[in-house]
mmCIF file of C-alpha atoms and ligand atoms in Angstrom:
data_model
loop_
_atom_site.group_PDB
_atom_site.id
_atom_site.type_symbol
_atom_site.label_atom_id
_atom_site.label_comp_id
_atom_site.label_asym_id
_atom_site.label_seq_id
_atom_site.Cartn_x
_atom_site.Cartn_y
_atom_site.Cartn_z
ATOM 1 C CA MET A 1 -0.463 65.306 63.608
ATOM 2 C CA ALA A 2 -2.962 66.890 61.337
ATOM 3 C CA SER A 3 -2.548 64.198 58.733
ATOM 4 C CA SER A 4 -2.978 60.492 59.417
ATOM 5 C CA ASN A 5 0.695 60.084 60.207
ATOM 6 C CA SER A 6 0.084 60.451 63.930
ATOM 7 C CA SER A 7 -0.747 56.763 63.904
ATOM 8 C CA ASN A 8 2.102 54.725 65.192
ATOM 9 C CA SER A 9 3.790 51.899 63.435
ATOM 10 C CA SER A 10 4.631 48.484 64.816
ATOM 11 C CA ALA A 11 7.610 48.090 67.131
ATOM 12 C CA SER A 12 9.757 47.147 64.141
ATOM 13 C CA ALA A 13 9.222 50.623 62.686
ATOM 14 C CA GLU A 14 10.678 52.354 65.746
ATOM 15 C CA VAL A 15 13.905 54.038 64.814
ATOM 16 C CA PRO A 16 16.987 54.132 67.025
ATOM 17 C CA ALA A 17 19.244 57.207 67.023
ATOM 18 C CA PRO A 18 20.104 58.898 64.769
ATOM 19 C CA TYR A 19 16.411 59.593 64.604
ATOM 20 C CA GLY A 20 14.330 59.886 61.553
ATOM 21 C CA ASN A 21 15.775 57.440 59.060
ATOM 22 C CA GLY A 22 13.149 54.804 59.705
ATOM 23 C CA PRO A 23 10.144 53.950 57.634
ATOM 24 C CA ALA A 24 7.186 56.267 57.706
ATOM 25 C CA PRO A 25 4.514 55.157 60.150
ATOM 26 C CA SER A 26 1.701 53.329 58.458
ATOM 27 C CA PRO A 27 -1.500 55.372 58.428
ATOM 28 C CA ALA A 28 -3.374 52.083 58.749
ATOM 29 C CA SER A 29 -1.713 51.050 61.988
ATOM 30 C CA LYS A 30 -3.509 51.781 65.222
ATOM 31 C CA PRO A 31 -2.610 54.915 67.157
ATOM 32 C CA GLY A 32 0.292 54.365 69.487
ATOM 33 C CA LYS A 33 3.056 56.338 71.083
ATOM 34 C CA VAL A 34 4.218 59.456 69.329
ATOM 35 C CA ARG A 35 7.892 59.078 68.537
ATOM 36 C CA ILE A 36 10.475 61.514 67.292
ATOM 37 C CA HIS A 37 10.359 59.910 63.855
ATOM 38 C CA HIS A 38 6.634 60.758 63.629
ATOM 39 C CA LEU A 39 7.453 64.446 64.115
ATOM 40 C CA GLN A 40 10.147 64.179 61.499
ATOM 41 C CA GLN A 41 7.729 62.452 59.155
ATOM 42 C CA ALA A 42 5.279 65.326 59.710
ATOM 43 C CA LYS A 43 7.915 67.740 58.437
ATOM 44 C CA ARG A 44 8.515 65.590 55.365
ATOM 45 C CA ASP A 45 4.745 65.258 54.747
ATOM 46 C CA GLY A 46 4.021 68.927 55.304
ATOM 47 C CA SER A 47 1.601 68.027 58.112
ATOM 48 C CA LYS A 48 1.361 69.692 61.524
ATOM 49 C CA PHE A 49 1.563 68.621 65.170
ATOM 50 C CA ALA A 50 0.480 70.267 68.401
ATOM 51 C CA MET A 51 2.428 70.736 71.610
ATOM 52 C CA LEU A 52 1.229 72.047 74.976
ATOM 53 C CA THR A 53 2.897 72.447 78.320
ATOM 54 C CA ALA A 54 1.751 70.119 81.100
ATOM 55 C CA TYR A 55 2.969 69.971 84.665
ATOM 56 C CA GLU A 56 0.863 67.338 86.420
ATOM 57 C CA GLN A 57 -1.387 64.293 86.108
ATOM 58 C CA TYR A 58 -4.828 65.528 85.021
ATOM 59 C CA THR A 59 -3.777 67.987 82.358
ATOM 60 C CA ALA A 60 -1.344 65.390 81.011
ATOM 61 C CA GLU A 61 -4.186 62.840 80.820
ATOM 62 C CA ILE A 62 -6.568 65.326 79.201
ATOM 63 C CA PHE A 63 -4.133 66.714 76.626
ATOM 64 C CA ASP A 64 -2.971 63.201 75.801
ATOM 65 C CA ALA A 65 -6.596 62.097 75.309
ATOM 66 C CA ALA A 66 -7.149 65.165 73.104
ATOM 67 C CA GLY A 67 -4.398 63.901 70.813
ATOM 68 C CA ILE A 68 -1.805 66.578 71.569
ATOM 69 C CA GLU A 69 1.324 64.998 70.163
ATOM 70 C CA VAL A 70 3.963 66.583 72.422
ATOM 71 C CA LEU A 71 3.736 67.557 76.095
ATOM 72 C CA LEU A 72 6.351 69.972 77.375
ATOM 73 C CA VAL A 73 7.202 69.991 81.054
ATOM 74 C CA GLY A 74 8.396 73.530 80.636
ATOM 75 C CA ASP A 75 10.536 75.571 82.962
ATOM 76 C CA SER A 76 7.520 77.877 82.629
ATOM 77 C CA ALA A 77 6.355 75.805 85.632
ATOM 78 C CA SER A 78 8.434 78.367 87.487
ATOM 79 C CA ASN A 79 5.930 81.161 86.775
ATOM 80 C CA ASN A 80 2.819 79.001 86.160
ATOM 81 C CA VAL A 81 3.057 76.503 89.034
ATOM 82 C CA PHE A 82 5.606 77.693 91.591
ATOM 83 C CA GLY A 83 4.572 81.347 91.712
ATOM 84 C CA ASN A 84 7.861 82.882 90.533
ATOM 85 C CA GLU A 85 7.956 85.945 88.311
ATOM 86 C CA THR A 86 10.236 84.386 85.691
ATOM 87 C CA SER A 87 11.438 80.969 84.593
ATOM 88 C CA LEU A 88 14.876 81.518 86.107
ATOM 89 C CA PRO A 89 14.498 80.300 89.703
ATOM 90 C CA VAL A 90 13.049 76.832 89.030
ATOM 91 C CA THR A 91 15.444 73.924 89.675
ATOM 92 C CA VAL A 92 15.993 70.423 88.336
ATOM 93 C CA ASP A 93 14.813 68.994 91.661
ATOM 94 C CA GLU A 94 11.577 70.991 91.460
ATOM 95 C CA LEU A 95 10.864 69.992 87.846
ATOM 96 C CA LEU A 96 11.649 66.285 88.133
ATOM 97 C CA PRO A 97 8.523 65.263 90.095
ATOM 98 C CA LEU A 98 6.313 67.267 87.704
ATOM 99 C CA CYS A 99 7.956 65.560 84.764
ATOM 100 C CA ARG A 100 7.453 62.114 86.326
ATOM 101 C CA ALA A 101 3.763 62.833 86.876
ATOM 102 C CA VAL A 102 3.278 63.929 83.261
ATOM 103 C CA ALA A 103 5.225 61.002 81.819
ATOM 104 C CA ARG A 104 3.296 58.495 83.963
ATOM 105 C CA SER A 105 -0.042 60.014 82.945
ATOM 106 C CA ALA A 106 0.436 60.396 79.191
ATOM 107 C CA LYS A 107 -0.154 57.184 77.309
ATOM 108 C CA ARG A 108 0.697 58.447 73.861
ATOM 109 C CA ALA A 109 2.299 61.884 73.769
ATOM 110 C CA LEU A 110 6.022 62.472 73.487
ATOM 111 C CA VAL A 111 7.122 64.055 76.775
ATOM 112 C CA VAL A 112 9.822 66.713 76.531
ATOM 113 C CA ALA A 113 11.361 68.284 79.641
ATOM 114 C CA ASP A 114 13.046 71.667 79.828
ATOM 115 C CA LEU A 115 16.518 71.801 81.303
ATOM 116 C CA PRO A 116 16.154 74.772 83.654
ATOM 117 C CA PHE A 117 18.507 77.734 83.872
ATOM 118 C CA GLY A 118 21.755 76.754 85.556
ATOM 119 C CA SER A 119 21.576 73.061 84.727
ATOM 120 C CA TYR A 120 23.425 72.960 81.379
ATOM 121 C CA GLU A 121 25.344 76.180 80.695
ATOM 122 C CA VAL A 122 28.595 75.318 82.486
ATOM 123 C CA SER A 123 29.714 72.419 80.297
ATOM 124 C CA ALA A 124 28.562 69.630 78.031
ATOM 125 C CA GLU A 125 29.169 67.249 80.950
ATOM 126 C CA GLN A 126 26.798 69.247 83.138
ATOM 127 C CA ALA A 127 24.173 69.169 80.377
ATOM 128 C CA VAL A 128 24.539 65.416 79.861
ATOM 129 C CA ALA A 129 24.215 64.843 83.612
ATOM 130 C CA ALA A 130 21.034 66.961 83.798
ATOM 131 C CA GLY A 131 19.605 65.299 80.697
ATOM 132 C CA VAL A 132 20.240 61.856 82.145
ATOM 133 C CA ARG A 133 18.343 62.824 85.285
ATOM 134 C CA PHE A 134 15.312 63.937 83.248
ATOM 135 C CA LEU A 135 15.229 60.706 81.253
ATOM 136 C CA LYS A 136 16.025 58.437 84.196
ATOM 137 C CA GLU A 137 14.263 60.087 87.161
ATOM 138 C CA GLY A 138 11.768 62.267 85.281
ATOM 139 C CA LEU A 139 10.849 59.560 82.723
ATOM 140 C CA ALA A 140 10.995 62.191 79.967
ATOM 141 C CA HIS A 141 11.492 61.069 76.380
ATOM 142 C CA ALA A 142 13.565 64.094 75.364
ATOM 143 C CA VAL A 143 14.812 67.384 76.758
ATOM 144 C CA LYS A 144 14.832 70.951 75.509
ATOM 145 C CA ILE A 145 17.596 73.512 75.969
ATOM 146 C CA GLU A 146 17.598 77.208 75.188
ATOM 147 C CA GLY A 147 20.355 78.873 73.206
ATOM 148 C CA GLY A 148 21.926 79.321 69.785
ATOM 149 C CA LYS A 149 24.873 77.781 67.953
ATOM 150 C CA TYR A 150 27.153 78.266 70.951
ATOM 151 C CA TYR A 151 25.326 75.216 72.363
ATOM 152 C CA ALA A 152 25.905 72.993 69.323
ATOM 153 C CA PRO A 153 28.773 71.090 71.024
ATOM 154 C CA THR A 154 26.546 70.605 74.076
ATOM 155 C CA VAL A 155 23.742 69.231 71.911
ATOM 156 C CA ARG A 156 26.191 66.911 70.148
ATOM 157 C CA ALA A 157 27.441 65.526 73.469
ATOM 158 C CA MET A 158 23.897 64.987 74.739
ATOM 159 C CA VAL A 159 22.741 63.253 71.560
ATOM 160 C CA GLN A 160 25.809 61.033 71.625
ATOM 161 C CA ALA A 161 24.918 60.134 75.200
ATOM 162 C CA GLY A 162 21.483 59.006 73.985
ATOM 163 C CA ILE A 163 19.518 62.077 75.050
ATOM 164 C CA PRO A 164 17.212 63.429 72.330
ATOM 165 C CA VAL A 165 17.402 67.227 72.315
ATOM 166 C CA MET A 166 14.946 69.867 71.140
ATOM 167 C CA ALA A 167 16.661 73.218 70.589
ATOM 168 C CA HIS A 168 14.951 76.487 71.606
ATOM 169 C CA ILE A 169 16.053 79.640 69.769
ATOM 170 C CA GLY A 170 14.739 83.147 69.146
ATOM 171 C CA PHE A 171 13.437 84.675 72.346
ATOM 172 C CA THR A 172 14.767 82.432 75.100
ATOM 173 C CA PRO A 173 13.054 83.302 78.393
ATOM 174 C CA GLN A 174 15.997 82.146 80.525
ATOM 175 C CA SER A 175 18.003 84.978 78.894
ATOM 176 C CA GLU A 176 15.302 87.569 79.561
ATOM 177 C CA HIS A 177 17.738 89.873 81.369
ATOM 178 C CA ALA A 178 20.518 89.443 78.803
ATOM 179 C CA LEU A 179 18.062 90.126 75.962
ATOM 180 C CA GLY A 180 16.619 93.193 77.664
ATOM 181 C CA GLY A 181 13.113 91.839 78.239
ATOM 182 C CA TYR A 182 10.509 90.082 76.122
ATOM 183 C CA ARG A 183 11.526 91.155 72.617
ATOM 184 C CA VAL A 184 10.915 89.683 69.189
ATOM 185 C CA GLN A 185 14.160 88.162 67.845
ATOM 186 C CA GLY A 186 15.353 87.716 64.277
ATOM 187 C CA ARG A 187 13.947 90.847 62.667
ATOM 188 C CA GLY A 188 15.557 92.107 59.462
ATOM 189 C CA ASP A 189 19.290 91.399 59.245
ATOM 190 C CA ASP A 190 19.122 89.443 62.493
ATOM 191 C CA ALA A 191 17.205 86.686 60.667
ATOM 192 C CA GLN A 192 20.484 85.159 59.440
ATOM 193 C CA ARG A 193 21.651 84.699 63.026
ATOM 194 C CA LEU A 194 18.638 82.504 63.757
ATOM 195 C CA ILE A 195 19.105 80.535 60.552
ATOM 196 C CA ASP A 196 22.756 79.915 61.502
ATOM 197 C CA ASP A 197 21.710 78.882 65.014
ATOM 198 C CA ALA A 198 19.107 76.435 63.740
ATOM 199 C CA VAL A 199 21.421 74.895 61.150
ATOM 200 C CA ALA A 200 24.241 74.447 63.686
ATOM 201 C CA LEU A 201 21.930 72.909 66.289
ATOM 202 C CA ALA A 202 20.257 70.582 63.775
ATOM 203 C CA ASP A 203 23.675 69.543 62.444
ATOM 204 C CA ALA A 204 24.694 68.781 66.017
ATOM 205 C CA GLY A 205 21.766 66.356 66.259
ATOM 206 C CA ALA A 206 18.831 68.337 67.670
ATOM 207 C CA PHE A 207 15.712 66.495 66.517
ATOM 208 C CA CYS A 208 13.581 69.650 66.416
ATOM 209 C CA VAL A 209 14.050 73.415 66.611
ATOM 210 C CA LEU A 210 11.597 75.510 68.611
ATOM 211 C CA MET A 211 11.367 79.224 67.857
ATOM 212 C CA GLU A 212 9.835 81.768 70.207
ATOM 213 C CA MET A 213 8.742 85.315 69.261
ATOM 214 C CA VAL A 214 10.242 85.365 65.788
ATOM 215 C CA PRO A 215 8.703 87.140 62.756
ATOM 216 C CA ALA A 216 6.779 84.672 60.569
ATOM 217 C CA GLN A 217 9.054 85.363 57.603
ATOM 218 C CA THR A 218 12.187 84.566 59.615
ATOM 219 C CA ALA A 219 10.597 81.432 61.068
ATOM 220 C CA ALA A 220 9.690 80.262 57.565
ATOM 221 C CA ALA A 221 13.291 80.814 56.438
ATOM 222 C CA VAL A 222 14.586 78.870 59.440
ATOM 223 C CA ASP A 223 12.125 76.062 58.733
ATOM 224 C CA ALA A 224 13.270 75.929 55.122
ATOM 225 C CA ALA A 225 16.937 75.835 56.162
ATOM 226 C CA VAL A 226 16.697 72.709 58.319
ATOM 227 C CA SER A 227 15.406 69.230 57.579
ATOM 228 C CA VAL A 228 14.248 68.666 61.168
ATOM 229 C CA PRO A 229 10.758 69.745 62.266
ATOM 230 C CA THR A 230 10.292 73.178 63.780
ATOM 231 C CA VAL A 231 7.862 74.337 66.472
ATOM 232 C CA GLY A 232 6.681 77.884 66.891
ATOM 233 C CA ILE A 233 5.351 80.025 69.703
ATOM 234 C CA GLY A 234 4.751 83.458 68.281
ATOM 235 C CA ALA A 235 6.553 82.401 65.104
ATOM 236 C CA GLY A 236 3.770 82.354 62.518
ATOM 237 C CA LYS A 237 2.236 79.361 60.805
ATOM 238 C CA GLU A 238 5.056 77.955 58.676
ATOM 239 C CA THR A 239 6.554 75.830 61.454
ATOM 240 C CA THR A 240 5.767 72.097 61.612
ATOM 241 C CA GLY A 241 4.308 72.360 65.115
ATOM 242 C CA GLN A 242 2.849 74.966 67.449
ATOM 243 C CA VAL A 243 3.201 75.209 71.218
ATOM 244 C CA LEU A 244 1.407 77.222 73.875
ATOM 245 C CA VAL A 245 1.575 77.308 77.659
ATOM 246 C CA TRP A 246 -1.599 75.489 78.650
ATOM 247 C CA GLN A 247 -2.751 78.033 81.246
ATOM 248 C CA ASP A 248 -2.677 80.666 78.486
ATOM 249 C CA MET A 249 -4.399 78.410 75.927
ATOM 250 C CA ALA A 250 -7.191 77.517 78.353
ATOM 251 C CA GLY A 251 -7.530 80.917 80.021
ATOM 252 C CA LEU A 252 -6.521 79.867 83.530
ATOM 253 C CA ARG A 253 -3.902 82.560 83.943
ATOM 254 C CA GLY A 254 -5.116 86.098 84.527
ATOM 255 C CA GLY A 255 -3.463 89.270 83.293
ATOM 256 C CA ARG A 256 -2.245 90.427 79.925
ATOM 257 C CA MET A 257 -1.745 87.781 77.257
ATOM 258 C CA ALA A 258 1.010 87.873 74.664
ATOM 259 C CA LYS A 259 -0.093 88.641 71.098
ATOM 260 C CA PHE A 260 0.639 85.051 70.039
ATOM 261 C CA VAL A 261 -1.774 83.476 72.545
ATOM 262 C CA LYS A 262 -5.178 82.240 71.451
ATOM 263 C CA GLN A 263 -7.470 81.407 74.363
ATOM 264 C CA TYR A 264 -9.712 78.404 73.760
ATOM 265 C CA ALA A 265 -11.513 78.524 77.115
ATOM 266 C CA ASP A 266 -12.016 80.743 80.137
ATOM 267 C CA LEU A 267 -11.088 78.338 82.919
ATOM 268 C CA ARG A 268 -10.311 81.183 85.307
ATOM 269 C CA SER A 269 -13.949 82.348 85.229
ATOM 270 C CA THR A 270 -15.260 78.789 85.325
ATOM 271 C CA LEU A 271 -13.208 77.970 88.433
ATOM 272 C CA LEU A 272 -13.983 81.301 90.075
ATOM 273 C CA ASP A 273 -17.731 80.671 89.558
ATOM 274 C CA ALA A 274 -17.450 77.098 90.864
ATOM 275 C CA ALA A 275 -15.451 78.083 93.962
ATOM 276 C CA THR A 276 -17.767 81.035 94.674
ATOM 277 C CA ALA A 277 -20.867 78.816 94.397
ATOM 278 C CA TYR A 278 -19.294 76.169 96.634
ATOM 279 C CA GLY A 279 -18.357 78.755 99.273
ATOM 280 C CA GLU A 280 -21.884 80.182 99.236
ATOM 281 C CA ASP A 281 -23.462 76.715 99.506
ATOM 282 C CA VAL A 282 -21.259 75.821 102.490
ATOM 283 C CA ARG A 283 -22.015 79.095 104.267
ATOM 284 C CA SER A 284 -25.760 78.833 103.620
ATOM 285 C CA GLY A 285 -25.985 75.159 104.613
ATOM 286 C CA GLN A 286 -26.981 74.037 101.087
ATOM 287 C CA PHE A 287 -23.975 71.727 100.920
ATOM 288 C CA PRO A 288 -23.753 68.915 101.796
ATOM 289 C CA GLY A 289 -27.286 67.863 100.934
ATOM 290 C CA PRO A 290 -28.937 64.537 101.774
ATOM 291 C CA GLU A 291 -27.571 63.052 98.550
ATOM 292 C CA HIS A 292 -23.996 63.721 99.740
ATOM 293 C CA THR A 293 -24.571 62.363 103.225
ATOM 294 C CA PHE A 294 -24.045 58.773 104.528
HETATM 295 O O1 LIG B 301 8.791 76.504 79.276
HETATM 296 C C1 LIG B 301 8.015 76.734 78.343
HETATM 297 O O2 LIG B 301 6.790 76.808 78.515
HETATM 298 C C2 LIG B 301 8.559 76.927 77.014
HETATM 299 C C3 LIG B 301 7.611 77.381 75.972
HETATM 300 C C4 LIG B 301 7.549 78.846 75.977
HETATM 301 C C5 LIG B 301 8.002 76.855 74.645
HETATM 302 O O3 LIG B 301 9.718 76.782 76.817
#
C-alpha cells in the first residue's frame, strides 16, 4: 500500500472472519503477507494499494517482488492466455492450474481468483462449491464474482462457508452480451443502482468492491457509501485500489487499448525484437557461439 501499512503484523494480529476488526498492522513490523485486513486498513487510512492480474509463475514472482499487494487470477485469462475472444468460455478446470501457479509463486501478495462464467450463477451452493475448489485446489486466498445486489445472498453463503469474496460491479465482462457490449455503467441516475449494489454486497460480507468502467464521480460515491475498500479499473482515482490486466499495463497485448489503460512498458516490441534477433542469429550461424558450446 502506498503508506507504510503494507507491512504485516505478527501472527497474533491476523484477523479471522469477519475480516477487518483486528488491530492495524504495525508499520514497524517487517513486510509479510498481505491480508484482507491490510486492505481494509488502507481504506481507513486513506492509503492506496495496487492489484494486477497474473496467470503464471514468473509474472507472479515479478509482481510480488515489485510489491503489488493483490494478484488477480482473472477470468481475463480466457482472452489473454487461452486465445478466446471474451472471458466467457474459460472454465474452472482451466483456471485452477493457473491459480495454483500464481499462489505458489507469490510470497507476499493476496491472491484472488475469479469465479468464471457458469460456475456460480445457478445457486449459492454452486458458488460455494466453486469457491471451495479455488481455495483448496487453486490455493487462492479469496475469490471474486461479478454481479450486483442479486448476488448478495450468494456472497453471504460463501462468506459463511469461509470463502472471502471480492464483489465486481459496474461493467461486468461476463455479462458483455446482456449489457450490449463494453459500456460505461452508472452514469447519471444509474449511479444509485451501483451504490445499492455495493452496499448490499458489502453488507452480505464482501471484503472489497471492484468497479469497472464507472464514471469517477459515481465510483467516489460508491466508495463513500461502503466501509470496505474499493478497487477501480476505469473508475477514477477515488477508489482504495487500482487494477489493470498485466498484458495491458506492460504493453504485451497488441491492438486498441481501453481509455483507462496506462502502458508502463512495450513488452510486445521488446519480445518481437528479441525473437527476430534470435531467428536471424540462428539462420546466419551466429548462434550458438563458442561461449554457448560445450
Ligand atoms: O478478469 C479480470 O482481469 C478482471 C479485471 C478486469 C478486474 O476481472
